[in-house]
PDB file of C-alpha atoms in Angstrom:
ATOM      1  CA  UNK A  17       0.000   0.000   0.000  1.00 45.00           C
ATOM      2  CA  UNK A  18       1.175   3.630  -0.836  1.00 54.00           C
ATOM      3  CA  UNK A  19       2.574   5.431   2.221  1.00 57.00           C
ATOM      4  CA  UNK A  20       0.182   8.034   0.844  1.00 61.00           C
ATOM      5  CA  UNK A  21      -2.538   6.199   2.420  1.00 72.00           C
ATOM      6  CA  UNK A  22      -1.234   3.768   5.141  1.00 81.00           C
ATOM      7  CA  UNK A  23      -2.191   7.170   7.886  1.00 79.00           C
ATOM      8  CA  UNK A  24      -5.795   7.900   6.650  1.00 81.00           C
ATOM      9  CA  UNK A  25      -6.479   4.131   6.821  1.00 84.00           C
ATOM     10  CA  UNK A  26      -5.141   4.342  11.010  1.00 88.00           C
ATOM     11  CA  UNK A  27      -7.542   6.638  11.135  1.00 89.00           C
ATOM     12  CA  UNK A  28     -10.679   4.375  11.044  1.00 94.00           C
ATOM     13  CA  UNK A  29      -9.636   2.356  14.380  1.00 95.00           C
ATOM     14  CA  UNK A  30      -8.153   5.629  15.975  1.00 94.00           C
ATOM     15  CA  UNK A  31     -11.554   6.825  15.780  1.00 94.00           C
ATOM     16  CA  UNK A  32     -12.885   3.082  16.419  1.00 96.00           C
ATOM     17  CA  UNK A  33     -11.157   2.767  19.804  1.00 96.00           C
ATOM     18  CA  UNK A  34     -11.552   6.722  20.761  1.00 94.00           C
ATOM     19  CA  UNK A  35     -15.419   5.802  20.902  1.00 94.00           C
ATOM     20  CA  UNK A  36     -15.083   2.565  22.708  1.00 96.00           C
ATOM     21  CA  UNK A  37     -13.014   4.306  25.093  1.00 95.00           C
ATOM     22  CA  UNK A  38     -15.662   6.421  25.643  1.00 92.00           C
ATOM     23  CA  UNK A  39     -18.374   4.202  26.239  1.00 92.00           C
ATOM     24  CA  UNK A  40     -16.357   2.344  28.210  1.00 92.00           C
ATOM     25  CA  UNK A  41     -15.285   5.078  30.896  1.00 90.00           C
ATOM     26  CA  UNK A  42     -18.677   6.051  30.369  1.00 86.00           C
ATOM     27  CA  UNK A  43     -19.972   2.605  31.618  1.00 86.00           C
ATOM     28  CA  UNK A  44     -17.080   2.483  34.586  1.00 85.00           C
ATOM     29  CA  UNK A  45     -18.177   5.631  36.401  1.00 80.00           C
ATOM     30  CA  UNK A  46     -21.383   4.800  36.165  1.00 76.00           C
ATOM     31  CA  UNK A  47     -21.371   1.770  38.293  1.00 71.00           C
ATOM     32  CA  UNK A  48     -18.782   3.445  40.536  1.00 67.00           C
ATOM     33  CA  UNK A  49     -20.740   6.691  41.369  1.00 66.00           C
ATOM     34  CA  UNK A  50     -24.239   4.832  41.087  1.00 60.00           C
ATOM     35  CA  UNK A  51     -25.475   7.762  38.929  1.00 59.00           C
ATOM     36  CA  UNK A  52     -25.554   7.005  35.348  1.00 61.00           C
ATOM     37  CA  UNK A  53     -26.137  10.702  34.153  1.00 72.00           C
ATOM     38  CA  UNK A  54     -23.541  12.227  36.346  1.00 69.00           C
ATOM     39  CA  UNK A  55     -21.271   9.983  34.565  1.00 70.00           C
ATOM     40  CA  UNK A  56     -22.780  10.647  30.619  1.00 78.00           C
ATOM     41  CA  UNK A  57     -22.513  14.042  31.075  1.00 79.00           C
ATOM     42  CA  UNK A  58     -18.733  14.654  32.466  1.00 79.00           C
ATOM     43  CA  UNK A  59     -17.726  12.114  29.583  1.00 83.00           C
ATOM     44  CA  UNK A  60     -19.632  13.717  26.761  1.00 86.00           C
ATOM     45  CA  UNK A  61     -18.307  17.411  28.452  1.00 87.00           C
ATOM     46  CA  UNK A  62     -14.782  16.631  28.553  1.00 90.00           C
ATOM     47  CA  UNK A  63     -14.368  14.732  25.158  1.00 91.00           C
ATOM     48  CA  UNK A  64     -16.409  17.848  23.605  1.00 91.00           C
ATOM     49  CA  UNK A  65     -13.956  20.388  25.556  1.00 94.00           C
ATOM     50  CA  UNK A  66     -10.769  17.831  25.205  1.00 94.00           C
ATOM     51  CA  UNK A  67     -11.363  17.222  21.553  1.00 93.00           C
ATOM     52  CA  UNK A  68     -11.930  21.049  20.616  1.00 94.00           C
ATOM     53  CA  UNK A  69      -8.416  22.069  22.329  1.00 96.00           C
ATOM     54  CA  UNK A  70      -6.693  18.981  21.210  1.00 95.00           C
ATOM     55  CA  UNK A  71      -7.324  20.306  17.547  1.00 94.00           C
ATOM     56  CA  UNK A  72      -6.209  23.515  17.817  1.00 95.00           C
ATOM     57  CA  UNK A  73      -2.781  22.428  19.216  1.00 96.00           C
ATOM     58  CA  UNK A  74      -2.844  19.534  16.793  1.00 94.00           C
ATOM     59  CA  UNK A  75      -3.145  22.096  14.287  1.00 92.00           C
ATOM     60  CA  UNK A  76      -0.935  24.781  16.056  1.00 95.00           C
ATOM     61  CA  UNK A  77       2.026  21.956  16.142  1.00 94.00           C
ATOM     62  CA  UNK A  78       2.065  21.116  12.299  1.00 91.00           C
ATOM     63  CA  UNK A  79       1.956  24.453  10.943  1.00 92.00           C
ATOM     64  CA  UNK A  80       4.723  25.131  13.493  1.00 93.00           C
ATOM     65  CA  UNK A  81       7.119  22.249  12.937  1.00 91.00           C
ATOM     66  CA  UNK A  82       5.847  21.007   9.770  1.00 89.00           C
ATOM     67  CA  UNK A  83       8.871  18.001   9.582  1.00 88.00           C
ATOM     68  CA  UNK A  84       7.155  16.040  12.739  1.00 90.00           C
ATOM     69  CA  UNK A  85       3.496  15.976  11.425  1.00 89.00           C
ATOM     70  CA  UNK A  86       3.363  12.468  11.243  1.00 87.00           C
ATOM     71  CA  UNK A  87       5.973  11.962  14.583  1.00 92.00           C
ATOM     72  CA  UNK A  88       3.364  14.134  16.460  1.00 94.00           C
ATOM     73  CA  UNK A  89       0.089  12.185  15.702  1.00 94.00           C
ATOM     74  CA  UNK A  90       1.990   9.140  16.484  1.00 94.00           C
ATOM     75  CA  UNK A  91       2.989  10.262  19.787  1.00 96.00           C
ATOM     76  CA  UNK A  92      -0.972  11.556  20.705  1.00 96.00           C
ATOM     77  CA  UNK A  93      -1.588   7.589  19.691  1.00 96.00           C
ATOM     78  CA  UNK A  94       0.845   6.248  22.253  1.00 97.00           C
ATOM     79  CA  UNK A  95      -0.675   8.921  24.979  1.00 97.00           C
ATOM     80  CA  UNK A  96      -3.480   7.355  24.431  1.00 97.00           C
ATOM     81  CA  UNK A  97      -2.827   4.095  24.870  1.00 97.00           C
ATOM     82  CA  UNK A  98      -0.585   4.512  27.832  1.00 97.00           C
ATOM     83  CA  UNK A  99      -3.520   6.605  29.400  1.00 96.00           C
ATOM     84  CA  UNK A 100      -6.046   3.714  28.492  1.00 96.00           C
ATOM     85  CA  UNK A 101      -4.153   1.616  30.216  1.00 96.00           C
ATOM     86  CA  UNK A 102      -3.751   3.431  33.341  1.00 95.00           C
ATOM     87  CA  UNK A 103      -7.488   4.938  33.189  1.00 93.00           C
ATOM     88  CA  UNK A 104      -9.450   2.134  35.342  1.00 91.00           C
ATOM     89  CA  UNK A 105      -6.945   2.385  37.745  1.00 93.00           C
ATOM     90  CA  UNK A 106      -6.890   6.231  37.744  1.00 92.00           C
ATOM     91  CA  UNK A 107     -10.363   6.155  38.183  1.00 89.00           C
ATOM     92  CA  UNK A 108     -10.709   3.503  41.142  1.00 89.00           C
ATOM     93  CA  UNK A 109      -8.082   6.387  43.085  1.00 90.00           C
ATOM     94  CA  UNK A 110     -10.181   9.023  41.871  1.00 87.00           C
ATOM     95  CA  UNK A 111     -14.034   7.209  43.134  1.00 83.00           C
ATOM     96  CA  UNK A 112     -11.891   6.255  46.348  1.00 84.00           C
ATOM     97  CA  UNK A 113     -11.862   8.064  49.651  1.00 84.00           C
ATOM     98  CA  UNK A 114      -9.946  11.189  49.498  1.00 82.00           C
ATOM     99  CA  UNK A 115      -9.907  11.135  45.863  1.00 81.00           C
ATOM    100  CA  UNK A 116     -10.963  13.839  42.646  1.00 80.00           C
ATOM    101  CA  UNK A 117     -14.704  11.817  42.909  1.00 78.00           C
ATOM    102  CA  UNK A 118     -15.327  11.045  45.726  1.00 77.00           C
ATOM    103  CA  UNK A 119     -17.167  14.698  47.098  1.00 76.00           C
ATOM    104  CA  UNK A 120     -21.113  14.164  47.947  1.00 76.00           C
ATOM    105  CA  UNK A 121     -21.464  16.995  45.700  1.00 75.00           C
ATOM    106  CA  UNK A 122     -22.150  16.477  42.232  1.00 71.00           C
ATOM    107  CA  UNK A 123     -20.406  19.347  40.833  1.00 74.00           C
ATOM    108  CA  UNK A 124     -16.839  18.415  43.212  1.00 79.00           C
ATOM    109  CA  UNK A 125     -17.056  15.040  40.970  1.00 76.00           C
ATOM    110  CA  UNK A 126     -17.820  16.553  37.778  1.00 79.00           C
ATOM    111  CA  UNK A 127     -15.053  18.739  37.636  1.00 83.00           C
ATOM    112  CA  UNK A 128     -12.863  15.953  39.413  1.00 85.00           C
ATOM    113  CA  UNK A 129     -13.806  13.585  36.266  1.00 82.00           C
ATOM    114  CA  UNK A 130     -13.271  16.458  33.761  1.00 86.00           C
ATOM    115  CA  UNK A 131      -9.903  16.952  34.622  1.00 89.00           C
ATOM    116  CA  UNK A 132      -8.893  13.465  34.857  1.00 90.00           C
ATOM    117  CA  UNK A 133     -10.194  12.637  30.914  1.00 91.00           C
ATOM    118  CA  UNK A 134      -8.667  15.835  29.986  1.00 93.00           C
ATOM    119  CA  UNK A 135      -5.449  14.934  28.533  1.00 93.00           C
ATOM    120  CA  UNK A 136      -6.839  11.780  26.412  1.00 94.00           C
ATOM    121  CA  UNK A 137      -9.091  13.229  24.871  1.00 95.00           C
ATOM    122  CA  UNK A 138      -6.751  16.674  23.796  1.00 96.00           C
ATOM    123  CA  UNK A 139      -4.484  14.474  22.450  1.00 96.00           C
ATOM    124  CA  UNK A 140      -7.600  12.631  20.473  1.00 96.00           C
ATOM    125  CA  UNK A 141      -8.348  15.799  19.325  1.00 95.00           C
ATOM    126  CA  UNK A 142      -4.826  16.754  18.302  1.00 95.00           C
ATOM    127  CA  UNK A 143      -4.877  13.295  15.820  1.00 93.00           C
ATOM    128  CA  UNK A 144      -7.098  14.906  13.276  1.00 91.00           C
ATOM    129  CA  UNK A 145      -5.149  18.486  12.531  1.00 90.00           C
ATOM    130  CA  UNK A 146      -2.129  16.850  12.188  1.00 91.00           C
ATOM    131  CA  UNK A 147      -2.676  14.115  10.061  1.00 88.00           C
ATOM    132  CA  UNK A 148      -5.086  16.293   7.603  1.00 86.00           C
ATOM    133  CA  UNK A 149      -1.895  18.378   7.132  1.00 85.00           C
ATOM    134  CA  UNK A 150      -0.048  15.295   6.603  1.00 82.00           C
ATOM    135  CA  UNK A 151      -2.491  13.783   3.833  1.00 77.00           C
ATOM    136  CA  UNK A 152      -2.736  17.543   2.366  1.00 74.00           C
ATOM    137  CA  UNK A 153       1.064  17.620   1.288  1.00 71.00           C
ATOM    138  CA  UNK A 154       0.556  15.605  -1.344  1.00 66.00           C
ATOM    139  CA  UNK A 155      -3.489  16.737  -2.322  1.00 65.00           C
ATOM    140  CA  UNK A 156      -4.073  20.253  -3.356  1.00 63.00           C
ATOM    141  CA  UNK A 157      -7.695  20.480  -1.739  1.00 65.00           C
ATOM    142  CA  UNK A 158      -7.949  20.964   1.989  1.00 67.00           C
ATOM    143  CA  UNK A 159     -11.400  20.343   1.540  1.00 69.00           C
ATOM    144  CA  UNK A 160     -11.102  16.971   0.193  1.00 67.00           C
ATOM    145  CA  UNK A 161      -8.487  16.340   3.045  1.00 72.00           C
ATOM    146  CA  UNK A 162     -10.725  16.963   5.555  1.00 78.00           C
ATOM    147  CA  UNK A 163     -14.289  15.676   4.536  1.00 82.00           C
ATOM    148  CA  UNK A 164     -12.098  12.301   3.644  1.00 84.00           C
ATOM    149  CA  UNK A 165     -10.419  11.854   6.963  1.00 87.00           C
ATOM    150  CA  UNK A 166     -13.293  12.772   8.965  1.00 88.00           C
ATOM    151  CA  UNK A 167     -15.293  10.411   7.071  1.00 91.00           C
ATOM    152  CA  UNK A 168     -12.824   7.292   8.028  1.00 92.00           C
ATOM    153  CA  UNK A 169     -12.586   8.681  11.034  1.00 91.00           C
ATOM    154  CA  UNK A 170     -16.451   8.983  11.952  1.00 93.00           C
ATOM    155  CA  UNK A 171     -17.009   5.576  10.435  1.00 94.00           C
ATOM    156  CA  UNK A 172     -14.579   4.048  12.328  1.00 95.00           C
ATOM    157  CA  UNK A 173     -16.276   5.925  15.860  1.00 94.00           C
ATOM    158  CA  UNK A 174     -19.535   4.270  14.459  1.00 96.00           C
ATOM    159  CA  UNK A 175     -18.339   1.050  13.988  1.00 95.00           C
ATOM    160  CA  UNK A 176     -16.859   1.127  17.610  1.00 95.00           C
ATOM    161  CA  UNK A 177     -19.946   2.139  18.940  1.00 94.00           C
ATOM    162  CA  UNK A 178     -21.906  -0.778  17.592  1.00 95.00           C
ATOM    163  CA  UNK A 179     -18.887  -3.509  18.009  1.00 95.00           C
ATOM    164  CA  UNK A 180     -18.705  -2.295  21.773  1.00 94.00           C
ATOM    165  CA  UNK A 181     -22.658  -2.389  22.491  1.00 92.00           C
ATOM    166  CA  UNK A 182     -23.461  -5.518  20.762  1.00 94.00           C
ATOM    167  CA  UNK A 183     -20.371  -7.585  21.041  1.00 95.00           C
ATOM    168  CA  UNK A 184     -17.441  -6.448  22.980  1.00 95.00           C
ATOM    169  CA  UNK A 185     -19.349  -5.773  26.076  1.00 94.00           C
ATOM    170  CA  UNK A 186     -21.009  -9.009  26.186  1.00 94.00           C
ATOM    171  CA  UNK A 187     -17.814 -11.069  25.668  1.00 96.00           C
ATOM    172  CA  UNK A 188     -14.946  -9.150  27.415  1.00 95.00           C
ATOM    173  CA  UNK A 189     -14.335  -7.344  30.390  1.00 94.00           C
ATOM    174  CA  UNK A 190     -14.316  -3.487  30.928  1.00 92.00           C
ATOM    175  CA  UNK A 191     -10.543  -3.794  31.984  1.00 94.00           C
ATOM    176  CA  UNK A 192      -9.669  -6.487  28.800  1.00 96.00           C
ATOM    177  CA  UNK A 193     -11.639  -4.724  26.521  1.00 97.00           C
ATOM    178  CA  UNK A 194      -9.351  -1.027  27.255  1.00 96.00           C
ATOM    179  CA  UNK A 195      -6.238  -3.085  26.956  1.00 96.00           C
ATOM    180  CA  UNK A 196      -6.997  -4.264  23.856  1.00 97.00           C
ATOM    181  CA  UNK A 197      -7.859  -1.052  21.918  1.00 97.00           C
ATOM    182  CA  UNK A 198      -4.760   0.337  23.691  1.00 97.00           C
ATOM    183  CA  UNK A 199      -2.541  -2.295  21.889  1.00 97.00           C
ATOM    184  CA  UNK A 200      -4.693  -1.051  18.484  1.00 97.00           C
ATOM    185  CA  UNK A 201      -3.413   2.305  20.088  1.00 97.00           C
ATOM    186  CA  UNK A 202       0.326   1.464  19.851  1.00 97.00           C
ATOM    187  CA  UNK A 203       0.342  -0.357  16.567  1.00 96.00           C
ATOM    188  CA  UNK A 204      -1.273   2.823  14.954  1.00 95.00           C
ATOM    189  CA  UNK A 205       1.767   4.845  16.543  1.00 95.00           C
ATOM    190  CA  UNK A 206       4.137   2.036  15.482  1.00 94.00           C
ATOM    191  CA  UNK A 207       2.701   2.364  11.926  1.00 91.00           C
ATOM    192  CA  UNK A 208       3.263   6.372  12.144  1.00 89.00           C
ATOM    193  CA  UNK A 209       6.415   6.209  13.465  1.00 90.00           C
ATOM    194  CA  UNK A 210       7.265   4.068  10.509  1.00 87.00           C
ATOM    195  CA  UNK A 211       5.965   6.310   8.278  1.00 82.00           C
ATOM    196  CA  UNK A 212       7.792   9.285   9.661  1.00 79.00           C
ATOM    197  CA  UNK A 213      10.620   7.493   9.482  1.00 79.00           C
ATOM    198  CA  UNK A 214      10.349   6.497   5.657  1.00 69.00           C
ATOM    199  CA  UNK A 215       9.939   9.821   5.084  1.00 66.00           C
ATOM    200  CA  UNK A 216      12.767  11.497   6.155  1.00 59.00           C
ATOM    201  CA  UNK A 217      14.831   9.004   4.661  1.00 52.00           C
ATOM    202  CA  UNK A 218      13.103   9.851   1.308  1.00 55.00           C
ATOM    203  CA  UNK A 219      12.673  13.275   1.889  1.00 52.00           C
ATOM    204  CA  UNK A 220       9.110  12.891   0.444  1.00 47.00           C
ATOM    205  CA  UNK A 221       6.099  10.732   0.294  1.00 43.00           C
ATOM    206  CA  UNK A 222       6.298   7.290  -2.011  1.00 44.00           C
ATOM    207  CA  UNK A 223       3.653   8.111  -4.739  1.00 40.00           C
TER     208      UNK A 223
END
């Protein structure tokens, strides 16, 4: 496959395992706070705020270092992961005694969760900036850039959403089922590293 288009295709599981994530930390503070719309509504909040900020540094750091587009959106995938991996664990401290969540008052644990799915979610939102700007070296109409990524991007989300409901949650664990889309996590970082790597050794994209 053409280097051109090994990136756009990573898209479709980035966005794949971004909504699974969701759904899943969605699901987890649920059952530990014992009130389901609490939860929905710091989740939906933060990924909203997280995603909105992560684009406009994801678009801030390729205009500004234009080389390490591609090293950039690999590293948001490995934050990610890592984060994934660490997030049920984060978020047992945080529902604990003593901890961000853990306030009888609604709004103490709202802005306790907020901060915690911050950083995630800015770096999800940092993924599609930089790799439009990647894909638009080599295609002359930003439009077409971004109406194709977001497409693979929000079909990939939708796919995640359904996989997760109807499958994923019936056959795996909360904790299994977060590892596993933060190994997908690390192979689309190992696949952008690769790229970036190609590319500097070509000095340009293989056509």
């Amino acid at each position: 496959m053409r280097s051109l288009y090994i990136l756009p295709a990573s898209f479709f599981f980035s966005g794949f395992c971004a909504l699974v994530y969701q759904l899943c930390w969605q699901r987890y503070l649920g059952a530990a706070l014992g009130v389901d719309i609490e939860s929905t509504t710091i989740v939906v909040s933060v990924f909203m705020t997280g995603i909105g900020v992560g684009g406009a540094l994801g678009g801030w750091l390729g205009d500004a270092l234009p080389k390490y587009r591609s090293f950039f959106y690999a590293l948001a995938e490995v934050a990610i992961g890592a984060y994934a991996l660490l997030s049920l664990s984060v978020f047992d401290w945080a529902v604990a005694p003593g901890g961000w969540m853990a306030s009888p008052e609604a709004w103490r644990n709202a802005v306790g969760g907020f901060f915690i799915l911050l950083l995630p979610t800015v770096m999800m939102g940092m993924t599609l900036p930089l790799l439009t700007l990647v894909f638009n070296e080599n295609c002359s109409n930003i439009g077409y850039s971004v109406g194709t990524l977001y497409f693979i991007n929000t079909f990939g989300a939708a796919f995640g959403t359904l996989a997760v409901t109807f499958f994923l949650f019936d056959v795996l664990s909360l904790s299994q089922i977060v590892k596993i889309m933060a190994s997908v996590n690390f192979i689309i970082a190992v696949v952008a590293f690769w790229v970036f790597g190609a590319k500097g050794r070509r000095g340009s994209w293989q056509r």
